[in-house]
Coordinates of C-alpha atoms in Angstrom, one line a residue:
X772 CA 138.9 96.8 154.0
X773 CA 139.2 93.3 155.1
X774 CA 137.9 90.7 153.3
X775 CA 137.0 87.0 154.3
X776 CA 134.8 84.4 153.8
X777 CA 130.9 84.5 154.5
X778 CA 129.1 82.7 156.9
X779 CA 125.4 82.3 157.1
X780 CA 125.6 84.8 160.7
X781 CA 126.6 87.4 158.2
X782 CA 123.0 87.1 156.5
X783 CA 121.2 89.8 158.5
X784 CA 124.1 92.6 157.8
X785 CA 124.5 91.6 154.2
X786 CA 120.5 92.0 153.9
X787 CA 121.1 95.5 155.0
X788 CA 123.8 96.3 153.1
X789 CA 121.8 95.1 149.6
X790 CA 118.9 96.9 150.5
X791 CA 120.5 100.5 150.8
X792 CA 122.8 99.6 147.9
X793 CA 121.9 97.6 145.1
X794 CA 118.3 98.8 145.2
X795 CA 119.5 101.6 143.9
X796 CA 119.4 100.1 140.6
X797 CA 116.3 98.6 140.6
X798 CA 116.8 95.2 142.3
X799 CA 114.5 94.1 144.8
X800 CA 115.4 94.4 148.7
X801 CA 115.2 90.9 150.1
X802 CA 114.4 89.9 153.7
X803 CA 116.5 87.3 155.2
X804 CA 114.4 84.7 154.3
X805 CA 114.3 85.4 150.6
X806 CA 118.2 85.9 150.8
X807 CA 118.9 82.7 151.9
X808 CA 116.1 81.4 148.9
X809 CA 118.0 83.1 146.4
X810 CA 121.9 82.7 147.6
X811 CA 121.9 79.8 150.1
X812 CA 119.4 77.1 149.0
X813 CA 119.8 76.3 145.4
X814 CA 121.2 73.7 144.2
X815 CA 124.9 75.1 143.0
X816 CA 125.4 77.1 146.7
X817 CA 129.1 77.4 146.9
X818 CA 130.3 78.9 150.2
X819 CA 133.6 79.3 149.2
X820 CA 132.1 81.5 146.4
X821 CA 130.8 84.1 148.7
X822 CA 132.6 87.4 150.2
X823 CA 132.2 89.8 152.5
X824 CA 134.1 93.2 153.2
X825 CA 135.0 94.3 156.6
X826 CA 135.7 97.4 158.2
X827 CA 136.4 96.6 161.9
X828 CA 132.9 94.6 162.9
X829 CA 131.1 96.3 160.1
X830 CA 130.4 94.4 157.0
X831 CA 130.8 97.0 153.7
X832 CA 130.6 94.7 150.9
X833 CA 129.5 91.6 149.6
X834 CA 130.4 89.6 146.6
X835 CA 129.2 86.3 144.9
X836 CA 129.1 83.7 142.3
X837 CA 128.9 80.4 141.8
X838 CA 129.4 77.2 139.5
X839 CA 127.8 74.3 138.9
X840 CA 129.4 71.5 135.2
X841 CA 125.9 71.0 134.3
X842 CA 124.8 74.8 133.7
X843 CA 125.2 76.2 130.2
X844 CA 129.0 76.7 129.5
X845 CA 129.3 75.1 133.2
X846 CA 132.0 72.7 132.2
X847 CA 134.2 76.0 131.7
X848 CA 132.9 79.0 133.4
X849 CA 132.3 80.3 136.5
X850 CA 129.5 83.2 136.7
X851 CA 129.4 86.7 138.4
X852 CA 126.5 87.1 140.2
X853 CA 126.7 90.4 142.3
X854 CA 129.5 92.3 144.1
X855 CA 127.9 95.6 146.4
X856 CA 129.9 97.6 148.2
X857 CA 128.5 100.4 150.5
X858 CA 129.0 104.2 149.1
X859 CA 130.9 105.6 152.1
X860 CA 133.4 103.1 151.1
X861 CA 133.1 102.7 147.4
X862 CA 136.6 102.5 145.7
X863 CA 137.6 100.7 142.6
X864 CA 140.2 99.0 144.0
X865 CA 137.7 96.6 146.7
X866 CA 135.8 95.7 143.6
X867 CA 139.0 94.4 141.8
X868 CA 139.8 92.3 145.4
X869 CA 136.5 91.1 145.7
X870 CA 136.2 90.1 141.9
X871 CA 140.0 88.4 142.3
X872 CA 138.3 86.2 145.3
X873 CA 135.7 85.2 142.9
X874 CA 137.9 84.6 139.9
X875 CA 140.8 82.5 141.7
X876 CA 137.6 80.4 143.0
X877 CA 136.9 79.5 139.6
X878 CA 140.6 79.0 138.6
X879 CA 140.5 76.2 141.4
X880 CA 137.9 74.3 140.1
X881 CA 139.5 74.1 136.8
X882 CA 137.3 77.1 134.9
X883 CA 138.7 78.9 131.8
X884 CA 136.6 81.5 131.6
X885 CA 134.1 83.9 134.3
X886 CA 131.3 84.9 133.3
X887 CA 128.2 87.4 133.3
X888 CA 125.0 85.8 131.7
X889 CA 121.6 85.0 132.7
X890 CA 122.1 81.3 132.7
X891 CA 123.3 82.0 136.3
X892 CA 121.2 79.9 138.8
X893 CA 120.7 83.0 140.9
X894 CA 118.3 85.1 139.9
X895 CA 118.0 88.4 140.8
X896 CA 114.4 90.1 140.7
X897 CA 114.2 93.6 139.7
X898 CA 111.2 96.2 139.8
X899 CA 110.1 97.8 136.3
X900 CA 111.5 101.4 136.8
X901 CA 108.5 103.2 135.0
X902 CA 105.8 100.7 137.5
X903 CA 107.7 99.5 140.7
X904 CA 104.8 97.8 141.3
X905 CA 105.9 95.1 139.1
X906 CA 108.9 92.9 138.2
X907 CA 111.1 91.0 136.3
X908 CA 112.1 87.5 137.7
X909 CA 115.9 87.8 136.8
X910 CA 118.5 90.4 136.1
X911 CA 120.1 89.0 132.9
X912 CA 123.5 90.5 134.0
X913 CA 124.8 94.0 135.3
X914 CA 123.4 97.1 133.8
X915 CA 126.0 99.8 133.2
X916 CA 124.9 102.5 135.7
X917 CA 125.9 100.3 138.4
X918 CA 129.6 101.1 139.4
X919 CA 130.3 97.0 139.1
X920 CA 130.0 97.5 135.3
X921 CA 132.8 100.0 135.3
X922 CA 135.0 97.3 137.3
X923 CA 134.8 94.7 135.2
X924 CA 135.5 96.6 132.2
X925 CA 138.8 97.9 134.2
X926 CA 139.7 94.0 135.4
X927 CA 139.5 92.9 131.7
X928 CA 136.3 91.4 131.2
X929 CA 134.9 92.0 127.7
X930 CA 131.2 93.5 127.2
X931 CA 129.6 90.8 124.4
X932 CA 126.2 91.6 123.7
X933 CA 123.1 93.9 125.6
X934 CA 120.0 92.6 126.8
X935 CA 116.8 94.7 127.1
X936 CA 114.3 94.1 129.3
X937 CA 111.2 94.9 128.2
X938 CA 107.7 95.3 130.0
X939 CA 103.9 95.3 128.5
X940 CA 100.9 96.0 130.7
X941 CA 97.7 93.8 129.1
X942 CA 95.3 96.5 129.5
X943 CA 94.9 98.0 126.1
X944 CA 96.4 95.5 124.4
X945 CA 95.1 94.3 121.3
X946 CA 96.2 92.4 118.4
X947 CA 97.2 94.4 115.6
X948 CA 95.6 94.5 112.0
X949 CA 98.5 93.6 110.2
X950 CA 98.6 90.5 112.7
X951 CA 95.3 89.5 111.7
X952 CA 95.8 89.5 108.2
X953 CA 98.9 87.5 108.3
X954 CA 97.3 85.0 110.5
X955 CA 94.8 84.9 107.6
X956 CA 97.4 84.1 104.9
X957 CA 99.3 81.8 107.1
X958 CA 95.8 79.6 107.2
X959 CA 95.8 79.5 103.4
X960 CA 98.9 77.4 104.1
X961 CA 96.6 75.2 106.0
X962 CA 98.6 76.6 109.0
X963 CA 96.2 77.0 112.2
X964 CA 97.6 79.0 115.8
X965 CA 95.6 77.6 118.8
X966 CA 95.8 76.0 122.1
X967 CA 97.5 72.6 122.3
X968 CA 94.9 69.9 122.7
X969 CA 96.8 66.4 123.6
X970 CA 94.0 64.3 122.4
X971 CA 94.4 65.6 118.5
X972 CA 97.9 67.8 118.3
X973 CA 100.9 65.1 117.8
X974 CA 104.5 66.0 117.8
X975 CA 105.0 68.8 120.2
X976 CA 107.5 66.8 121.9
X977 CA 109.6 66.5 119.1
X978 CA 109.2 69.5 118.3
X979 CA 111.1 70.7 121.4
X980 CA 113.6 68.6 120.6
X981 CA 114.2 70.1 117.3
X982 CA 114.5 73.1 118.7
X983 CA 117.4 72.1 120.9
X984 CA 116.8 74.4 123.7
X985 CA 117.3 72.1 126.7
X986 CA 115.2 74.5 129.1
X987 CA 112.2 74.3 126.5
X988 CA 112.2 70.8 126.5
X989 CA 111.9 70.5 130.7
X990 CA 109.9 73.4 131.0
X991 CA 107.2 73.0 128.3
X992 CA 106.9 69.1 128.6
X993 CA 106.8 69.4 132.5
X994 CA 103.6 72.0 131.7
X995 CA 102.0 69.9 129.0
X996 CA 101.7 66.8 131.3
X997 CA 99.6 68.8 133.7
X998 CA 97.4 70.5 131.1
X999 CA 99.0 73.7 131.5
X1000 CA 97.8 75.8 128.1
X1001 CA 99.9 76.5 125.6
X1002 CA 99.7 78.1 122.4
X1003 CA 100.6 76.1 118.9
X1004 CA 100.7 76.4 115.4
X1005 CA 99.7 73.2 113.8
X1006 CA 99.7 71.9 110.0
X1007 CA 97.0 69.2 110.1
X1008 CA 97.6 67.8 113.2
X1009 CA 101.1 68.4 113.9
X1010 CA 102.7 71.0 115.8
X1011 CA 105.4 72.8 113.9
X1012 CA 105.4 75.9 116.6
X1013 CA 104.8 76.7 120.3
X1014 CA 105.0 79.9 122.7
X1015 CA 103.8 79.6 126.2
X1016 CA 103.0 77.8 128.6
X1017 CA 100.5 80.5 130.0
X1018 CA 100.6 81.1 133.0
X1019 CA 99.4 83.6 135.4
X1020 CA 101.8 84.0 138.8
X1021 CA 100.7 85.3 141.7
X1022 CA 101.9 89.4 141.2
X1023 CA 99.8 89.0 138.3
X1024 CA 102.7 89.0 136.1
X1025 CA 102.7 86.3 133.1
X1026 CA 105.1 83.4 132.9
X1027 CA 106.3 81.9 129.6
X1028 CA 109.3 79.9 128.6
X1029 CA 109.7 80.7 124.9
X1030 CA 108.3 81.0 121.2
X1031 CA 109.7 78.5 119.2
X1032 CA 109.3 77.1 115.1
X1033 CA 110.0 74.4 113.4
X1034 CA 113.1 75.4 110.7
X1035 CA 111.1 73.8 108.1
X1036 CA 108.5 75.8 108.5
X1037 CA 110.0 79.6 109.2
X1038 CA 109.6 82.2 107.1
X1039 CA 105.8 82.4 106.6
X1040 CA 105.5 84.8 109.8
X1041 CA 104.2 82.0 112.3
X1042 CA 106.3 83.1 114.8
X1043 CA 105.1 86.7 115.0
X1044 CA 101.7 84.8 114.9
X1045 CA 102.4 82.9 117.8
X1046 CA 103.7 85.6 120.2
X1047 CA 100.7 87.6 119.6
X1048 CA 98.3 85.3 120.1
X1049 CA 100.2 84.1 123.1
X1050 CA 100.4 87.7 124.0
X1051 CA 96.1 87.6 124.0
X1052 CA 96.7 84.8 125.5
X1053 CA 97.9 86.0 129.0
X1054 CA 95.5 88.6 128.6
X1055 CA 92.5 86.3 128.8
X1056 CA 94.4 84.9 131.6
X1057 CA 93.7 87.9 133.4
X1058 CA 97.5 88.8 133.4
X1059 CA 98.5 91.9 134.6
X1060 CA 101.8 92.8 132.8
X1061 CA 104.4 90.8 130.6
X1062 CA 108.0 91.1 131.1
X1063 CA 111.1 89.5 129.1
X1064 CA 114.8 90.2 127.7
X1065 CA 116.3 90.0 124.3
X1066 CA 119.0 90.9 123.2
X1067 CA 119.6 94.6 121.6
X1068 CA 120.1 92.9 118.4
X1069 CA 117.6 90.2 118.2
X1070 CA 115.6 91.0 114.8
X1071 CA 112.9 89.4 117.1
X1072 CA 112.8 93.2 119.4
X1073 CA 110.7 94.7 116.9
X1074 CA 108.0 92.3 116.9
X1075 CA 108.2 93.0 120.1
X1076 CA 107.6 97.1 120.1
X1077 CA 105.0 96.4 117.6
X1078 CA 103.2 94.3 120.4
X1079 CA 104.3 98.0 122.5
X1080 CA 106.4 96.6 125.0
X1081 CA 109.0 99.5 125.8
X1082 CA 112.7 98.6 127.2
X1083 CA 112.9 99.4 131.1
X1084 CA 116.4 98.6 131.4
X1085 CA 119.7 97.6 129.4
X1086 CA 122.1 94.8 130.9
X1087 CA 125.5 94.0 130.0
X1088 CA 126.4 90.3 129.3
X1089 CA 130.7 90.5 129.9
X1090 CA 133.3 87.8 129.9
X1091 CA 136.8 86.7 131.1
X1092 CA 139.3 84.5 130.2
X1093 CA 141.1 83.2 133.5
X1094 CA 144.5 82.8 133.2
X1095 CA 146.2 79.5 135.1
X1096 CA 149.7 79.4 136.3

């Protein structure tokens, strides 16, 4: 197998290649059009970050990543995003020269590390295997039944943590008891959970800052200006919580950033409040379904099940260091 560099004339063959290959494992085929969305238009395109695999005329494989300083860890990683390779020529050792292309990329702009993490720009959508009728908005890194998994493993990169993704249809949901009653108690504490009004809720934008979650603090603020609803938990008049915004996309699928409490005020179950209230939420948006990842280990999964959201798929979050000469 050959491999060189891509060029955008390689789209239409590439398209091809993903959509007998990699929906295999649940990602969603892509037209041309969406390809070039995904791979080609954002902001951190790097064309010398992008493989293909040649047999003769016939293109086999395809790999790509991509960088970008201001991403999370940006300043020293480069990040994975896909290598495919067609079955009829599937062997371990085109994975390892496509991942090598990818890896010395990174080594020449100065990276220490290579990554697999869902704070890659790319985002890969995938169809929730018990309803491919619906989807997740972002693959948060390579699940282990697909044969790149077992590659990186083999090259050296370490497997750090597990992410589920996790999937609620709305239709029977309801808010448990228990919920309720803790809602109850948390009022006693002259705690309330509602819908963020501007003209009487103060301090939701420091709030966000608190939290120090950079993609909070644009996402949420860039909803609050335009009146987008999101759900709070106030003392008085001050927000000491959020989870939203709620929003309702176009598959019917609802959209929310994050859940999020003050530290001065955890422990009295407000944020368990908030996601199910959010959760009712999206509901009386008309939502269809829910999805969202956590890790395996987050404490948070449970509140979660309780909620019955079941895990649809496992991803691998894996890492590199990158050795210079």
């Amino acid at each position: 197998m050959r491999i060189r560099p891509f060029i955008e004339e390689d789209s239409s063959a590439v398209v091809e290649l993903w959509n007998t290959e990699a929906t295999k494992y649940d990602y969603q085929p892509f037209t041309e059009l969406s390809f070039r969305e995904a791979f080609i238009e954002h902001r951190y395109y790097d064309a010398d970050c992008m493989w293909v695999g040649c047999i003769g005329d016939d293109i086999v494989s395809f790999a790509a990543g991509c960088s970008g300083d201001d991403l999370p860890l940006g300043h020293i990683a480069g990040y994975i995003t896909t290598v495919i390779i067609a079955n009829k020529v599937a062997e371990a050792k085109h994975s390892d020269a496509l991942l090598e292309c990818l890896e010395e990329r990174f080594i020449a702009l100065g990276k220490k590390q290579s990554e697999v993490l869902f704070f890659n720009p790319v985002k890969l959508k995938w169809n929730i295997p018990s309803n491919p009728n619906h989807e997740h908005n972002n693959a948060p890194g390579i699940s282990k039944d697909q044969p790149l998994y077992g590659a990186l493993l083999t090259r050296g990169y370490l497997d750090r943590a597990t992410q589920c993704g996790m999937y609620l249809p709305l239709s029977d949901f309801t808010i448990p008891e228990n919920i309720i009653e803790k809602e109850k108690n948390i009022m006693g504490l002259e705690y309330q959970i509602t819908i963020f009004n501007p003209s009487v809720h103060t301090g939701l934008q420091s709030l966000l800052s608190v939290l120090q979650n950079t993609q909070w603090e644009k996402d949420v603020t860039y909803y609050m200006k335009r009146n987008v609803p999101i759900v709070v938990a106030v003392q008085g008049t001050a927000c000491v919580g959020f989870a939203g915004p709620i929003i309702r996309q176009d598959n019917g699928r609802a959209f929310f950033s994050g859940i999020g409490v003050h530290p001065e005020h955890e422990g009295y179950g407000l944020g368990s409040v908030l996601f199910f209230r959010m959760v009712d939420a999206f509901k009386r948006a008309n939502c269809d379904y829910i999805t969202l990842f956590t890790g395996r280990e987050n404490p948070a999964i449970r509140i979660y099940q309780k909620a019955g959201f079941t895990v649809e798929k496992e991803f691998s979050i894996l890492r590199k260091e990158l050795e210079h000469e």
